[in-house]
mmCIF file of C-alpha atoms in Angstrom:
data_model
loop_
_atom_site.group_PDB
_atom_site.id
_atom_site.type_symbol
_atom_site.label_atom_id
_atom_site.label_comp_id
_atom_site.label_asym_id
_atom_site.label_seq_id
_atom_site.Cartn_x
_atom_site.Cartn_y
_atom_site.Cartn_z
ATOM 1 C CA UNK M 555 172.098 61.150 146.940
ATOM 2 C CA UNK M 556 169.808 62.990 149.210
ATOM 3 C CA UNK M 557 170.380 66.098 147.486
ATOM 4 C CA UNK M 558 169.179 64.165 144.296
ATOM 5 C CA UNK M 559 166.028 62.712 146.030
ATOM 6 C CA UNK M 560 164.859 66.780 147.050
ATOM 7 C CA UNK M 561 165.589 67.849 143.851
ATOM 8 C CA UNK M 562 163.010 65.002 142.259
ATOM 9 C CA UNK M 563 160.595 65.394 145.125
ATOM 10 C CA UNK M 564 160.477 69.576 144.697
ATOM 11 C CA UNK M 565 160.273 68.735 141.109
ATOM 12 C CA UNK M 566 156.938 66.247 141.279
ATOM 13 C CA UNK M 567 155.456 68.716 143.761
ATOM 14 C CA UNK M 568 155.782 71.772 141.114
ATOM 15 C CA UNK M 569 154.444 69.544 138.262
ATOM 16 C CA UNK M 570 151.593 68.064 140.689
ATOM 17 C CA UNK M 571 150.458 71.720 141.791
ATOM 18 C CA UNK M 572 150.478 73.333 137.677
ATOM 19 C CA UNK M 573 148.325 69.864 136.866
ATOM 20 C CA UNK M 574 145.214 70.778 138.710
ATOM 21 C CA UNK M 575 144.022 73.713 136.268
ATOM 22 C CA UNK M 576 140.267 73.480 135.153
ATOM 23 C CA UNK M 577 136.950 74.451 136.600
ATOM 24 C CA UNK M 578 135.523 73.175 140.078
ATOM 25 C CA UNK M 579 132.027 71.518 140.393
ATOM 26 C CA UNK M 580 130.466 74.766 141.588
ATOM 27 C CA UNK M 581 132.198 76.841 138.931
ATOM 28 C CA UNK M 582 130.099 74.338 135.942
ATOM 29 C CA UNK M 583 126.934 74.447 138.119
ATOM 30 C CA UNK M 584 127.115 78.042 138.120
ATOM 31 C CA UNK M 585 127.671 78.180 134.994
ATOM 32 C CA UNK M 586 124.871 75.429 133.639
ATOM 33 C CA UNK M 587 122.888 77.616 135.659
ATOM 34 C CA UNK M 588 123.236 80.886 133.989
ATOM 35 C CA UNK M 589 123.462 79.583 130.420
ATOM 36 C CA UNK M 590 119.747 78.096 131.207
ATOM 37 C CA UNK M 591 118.461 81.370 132.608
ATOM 38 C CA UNK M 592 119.504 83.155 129.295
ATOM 39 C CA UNK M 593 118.133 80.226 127.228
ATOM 40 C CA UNK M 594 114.622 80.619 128.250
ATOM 41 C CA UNK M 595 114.563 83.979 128.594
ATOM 42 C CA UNK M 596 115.684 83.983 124.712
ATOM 43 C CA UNK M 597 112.585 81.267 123.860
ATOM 44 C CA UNK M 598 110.221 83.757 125.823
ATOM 45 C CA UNK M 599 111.490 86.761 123.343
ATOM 46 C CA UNK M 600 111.152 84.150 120.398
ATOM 47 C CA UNK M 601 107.464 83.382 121.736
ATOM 48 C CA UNK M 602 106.580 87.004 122.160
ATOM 49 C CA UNK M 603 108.005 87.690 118.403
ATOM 50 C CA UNK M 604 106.098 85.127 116.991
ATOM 51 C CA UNK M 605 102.743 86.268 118.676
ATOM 52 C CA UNK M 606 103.674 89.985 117.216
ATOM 53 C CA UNK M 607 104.476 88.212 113.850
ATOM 54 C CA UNK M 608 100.715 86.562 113.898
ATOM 55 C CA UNK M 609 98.869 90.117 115.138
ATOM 56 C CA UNK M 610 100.746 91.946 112.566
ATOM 57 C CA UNK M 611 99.459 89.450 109.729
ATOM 58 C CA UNK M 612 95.651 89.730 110.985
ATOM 59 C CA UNK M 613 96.499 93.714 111.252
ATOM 60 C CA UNK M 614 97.364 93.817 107.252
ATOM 61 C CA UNK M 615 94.685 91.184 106.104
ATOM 62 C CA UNK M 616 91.729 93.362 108.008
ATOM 63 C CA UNK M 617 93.464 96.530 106.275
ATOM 64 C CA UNK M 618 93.288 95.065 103.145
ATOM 65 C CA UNK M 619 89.984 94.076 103.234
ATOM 66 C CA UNK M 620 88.710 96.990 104.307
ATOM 67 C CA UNK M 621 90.484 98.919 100.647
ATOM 68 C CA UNK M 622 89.299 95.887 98.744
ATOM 69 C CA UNK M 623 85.570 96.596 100.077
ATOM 70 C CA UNK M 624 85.923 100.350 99.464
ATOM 71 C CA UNK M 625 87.439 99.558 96.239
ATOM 72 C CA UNK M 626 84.529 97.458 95.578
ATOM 73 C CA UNK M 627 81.851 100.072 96.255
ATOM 74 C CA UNK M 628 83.948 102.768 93.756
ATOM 75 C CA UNK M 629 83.827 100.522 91.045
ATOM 76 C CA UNK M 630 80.122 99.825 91.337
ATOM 77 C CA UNK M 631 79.363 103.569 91.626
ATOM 78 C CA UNK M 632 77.849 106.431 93.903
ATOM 79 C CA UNK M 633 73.851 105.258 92.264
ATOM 80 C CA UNK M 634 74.183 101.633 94.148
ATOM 81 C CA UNK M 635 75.021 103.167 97.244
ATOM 82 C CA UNK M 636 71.560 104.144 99.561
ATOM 83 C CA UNK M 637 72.846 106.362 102.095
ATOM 84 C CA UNK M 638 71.491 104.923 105.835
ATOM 85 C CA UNK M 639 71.991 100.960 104.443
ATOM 86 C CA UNK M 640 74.119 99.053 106.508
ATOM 87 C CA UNK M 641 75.875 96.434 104.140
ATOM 88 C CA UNK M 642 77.701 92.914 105.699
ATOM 89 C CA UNK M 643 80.863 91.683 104.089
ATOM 90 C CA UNK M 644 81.913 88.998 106.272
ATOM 91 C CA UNK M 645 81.733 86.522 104.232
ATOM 92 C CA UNK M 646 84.185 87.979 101.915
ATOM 93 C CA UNK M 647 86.787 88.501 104.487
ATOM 94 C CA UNK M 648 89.986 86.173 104.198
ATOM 95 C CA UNK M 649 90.526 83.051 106.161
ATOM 96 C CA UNK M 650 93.640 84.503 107.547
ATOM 97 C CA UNK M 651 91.816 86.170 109.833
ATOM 98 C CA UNK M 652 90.747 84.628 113.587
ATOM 99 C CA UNK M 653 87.574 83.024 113.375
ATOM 100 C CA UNK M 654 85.500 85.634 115.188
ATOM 101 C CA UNK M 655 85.581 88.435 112.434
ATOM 102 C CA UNK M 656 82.909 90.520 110.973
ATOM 103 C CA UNK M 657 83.073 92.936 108.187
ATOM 104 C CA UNK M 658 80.083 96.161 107.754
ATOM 105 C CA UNK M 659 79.886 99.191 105.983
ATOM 106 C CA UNK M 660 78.061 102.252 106.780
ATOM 107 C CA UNK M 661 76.755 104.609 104.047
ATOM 108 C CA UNK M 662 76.187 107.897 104.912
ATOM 109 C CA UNK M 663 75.480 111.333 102.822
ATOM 110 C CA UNK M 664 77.303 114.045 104.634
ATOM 111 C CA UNK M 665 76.618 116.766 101.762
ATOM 112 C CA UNK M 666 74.481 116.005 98.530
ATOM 113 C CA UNK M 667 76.273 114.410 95.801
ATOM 114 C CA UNK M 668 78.523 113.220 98.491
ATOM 115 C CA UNK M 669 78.144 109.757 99.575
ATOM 116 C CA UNK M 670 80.371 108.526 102.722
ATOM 117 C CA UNK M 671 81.526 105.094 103.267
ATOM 118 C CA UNK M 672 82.812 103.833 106.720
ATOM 119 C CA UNK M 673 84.013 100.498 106.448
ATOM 120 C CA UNK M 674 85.030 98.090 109.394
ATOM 121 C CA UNK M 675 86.607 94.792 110.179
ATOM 122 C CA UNK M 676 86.512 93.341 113.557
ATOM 123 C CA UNK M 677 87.966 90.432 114.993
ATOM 124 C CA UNK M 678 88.988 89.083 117.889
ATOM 125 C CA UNK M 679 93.097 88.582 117.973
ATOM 126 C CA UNK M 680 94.648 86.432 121.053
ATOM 127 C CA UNK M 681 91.098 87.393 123.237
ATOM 128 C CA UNK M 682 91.227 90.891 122.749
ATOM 129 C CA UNK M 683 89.074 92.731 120.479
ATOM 130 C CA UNK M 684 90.646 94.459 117.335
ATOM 131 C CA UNK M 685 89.033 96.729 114.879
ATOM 132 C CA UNK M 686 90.313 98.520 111.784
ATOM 133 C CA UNK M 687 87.845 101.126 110.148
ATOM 134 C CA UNK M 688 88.380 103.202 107.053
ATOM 135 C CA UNK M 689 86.430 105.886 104.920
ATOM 136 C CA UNK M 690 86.173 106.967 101.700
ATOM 137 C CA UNK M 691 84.057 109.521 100.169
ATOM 138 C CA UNK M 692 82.398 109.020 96.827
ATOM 139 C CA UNK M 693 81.086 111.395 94.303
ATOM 140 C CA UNK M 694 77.833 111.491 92.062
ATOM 141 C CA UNK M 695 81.553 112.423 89.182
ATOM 142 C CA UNK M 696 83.581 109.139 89.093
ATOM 143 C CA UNK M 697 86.757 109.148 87.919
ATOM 144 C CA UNK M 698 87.052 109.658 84.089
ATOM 145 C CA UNK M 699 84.181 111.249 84.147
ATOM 146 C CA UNK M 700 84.461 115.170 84.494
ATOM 147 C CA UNK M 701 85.182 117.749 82.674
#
């Protein structure tokens, strides 16, 4: 009978010591821990995308504006432009666009028949100062118009 009785006894100790499997309190903590460093760090990336998203979007709007002005001063020809005259468009620039945006265009007559446009948009994007300009040269010959 004693023989029987060590037999059960090694037995419950074996089955007592390959029960305790799982993770400690400081192994979860640890882990909690590390899972909610990378979290955050992930929602700062996801913050800084969106930003570059938004700067990107004002970036595209102010280049398109500035084609759409130049555009505008093609089609009404090289007689309505008087080199030296400063012309505001800043009313006609999208409301994508921060609040603190102006549009201008230079005219300028670098050779004769030649008449030189400069156009700029300038806003203010997340406190810093932004500014796209573009140029486009127009002849006294529009297009169609040669021979």
């Amino acid at each position: 009978m004693l023989k029987n009785k060590n037999k059960l006894d090694s037995k419950i100790d074996t089955r007592i010591e390959t029960n305790q499997a799982g993770f400690t309190l400081v192994e979860l903590l640890v882990t909690i821990i590390v899972l909610g460093i990378v979290i955050s760090s992930l929602g700062g990336l996801y913050y800084l995308m969106q930003i570059t998203e938004v700067k990107s979007q004002h970036l595209d709007l102010a280049v398109r504006s500035a084609r759409t002005e130049i555009e505008d001063l093609r089609n009404n020809g090289y007689d309505s432009l008087t080199p030296g005259n400063n012309i505001t468009f800043t009313p006609s620039l999208p409301s994508g666009l921060p609040p603190n945006k102006a549009g201008t265009v230079v005219v300028s007559e670098p050779t004769s028949g030649l008449i030189r446009v400069d156009v700029t948009v300038a806003y203010t994007d997340y406190g810093k100062s932004q500014t796209v300009t573009l140029s486009s040269d127009i002849g006294i010959i529009g297009l169609g118009q040669g021979k």
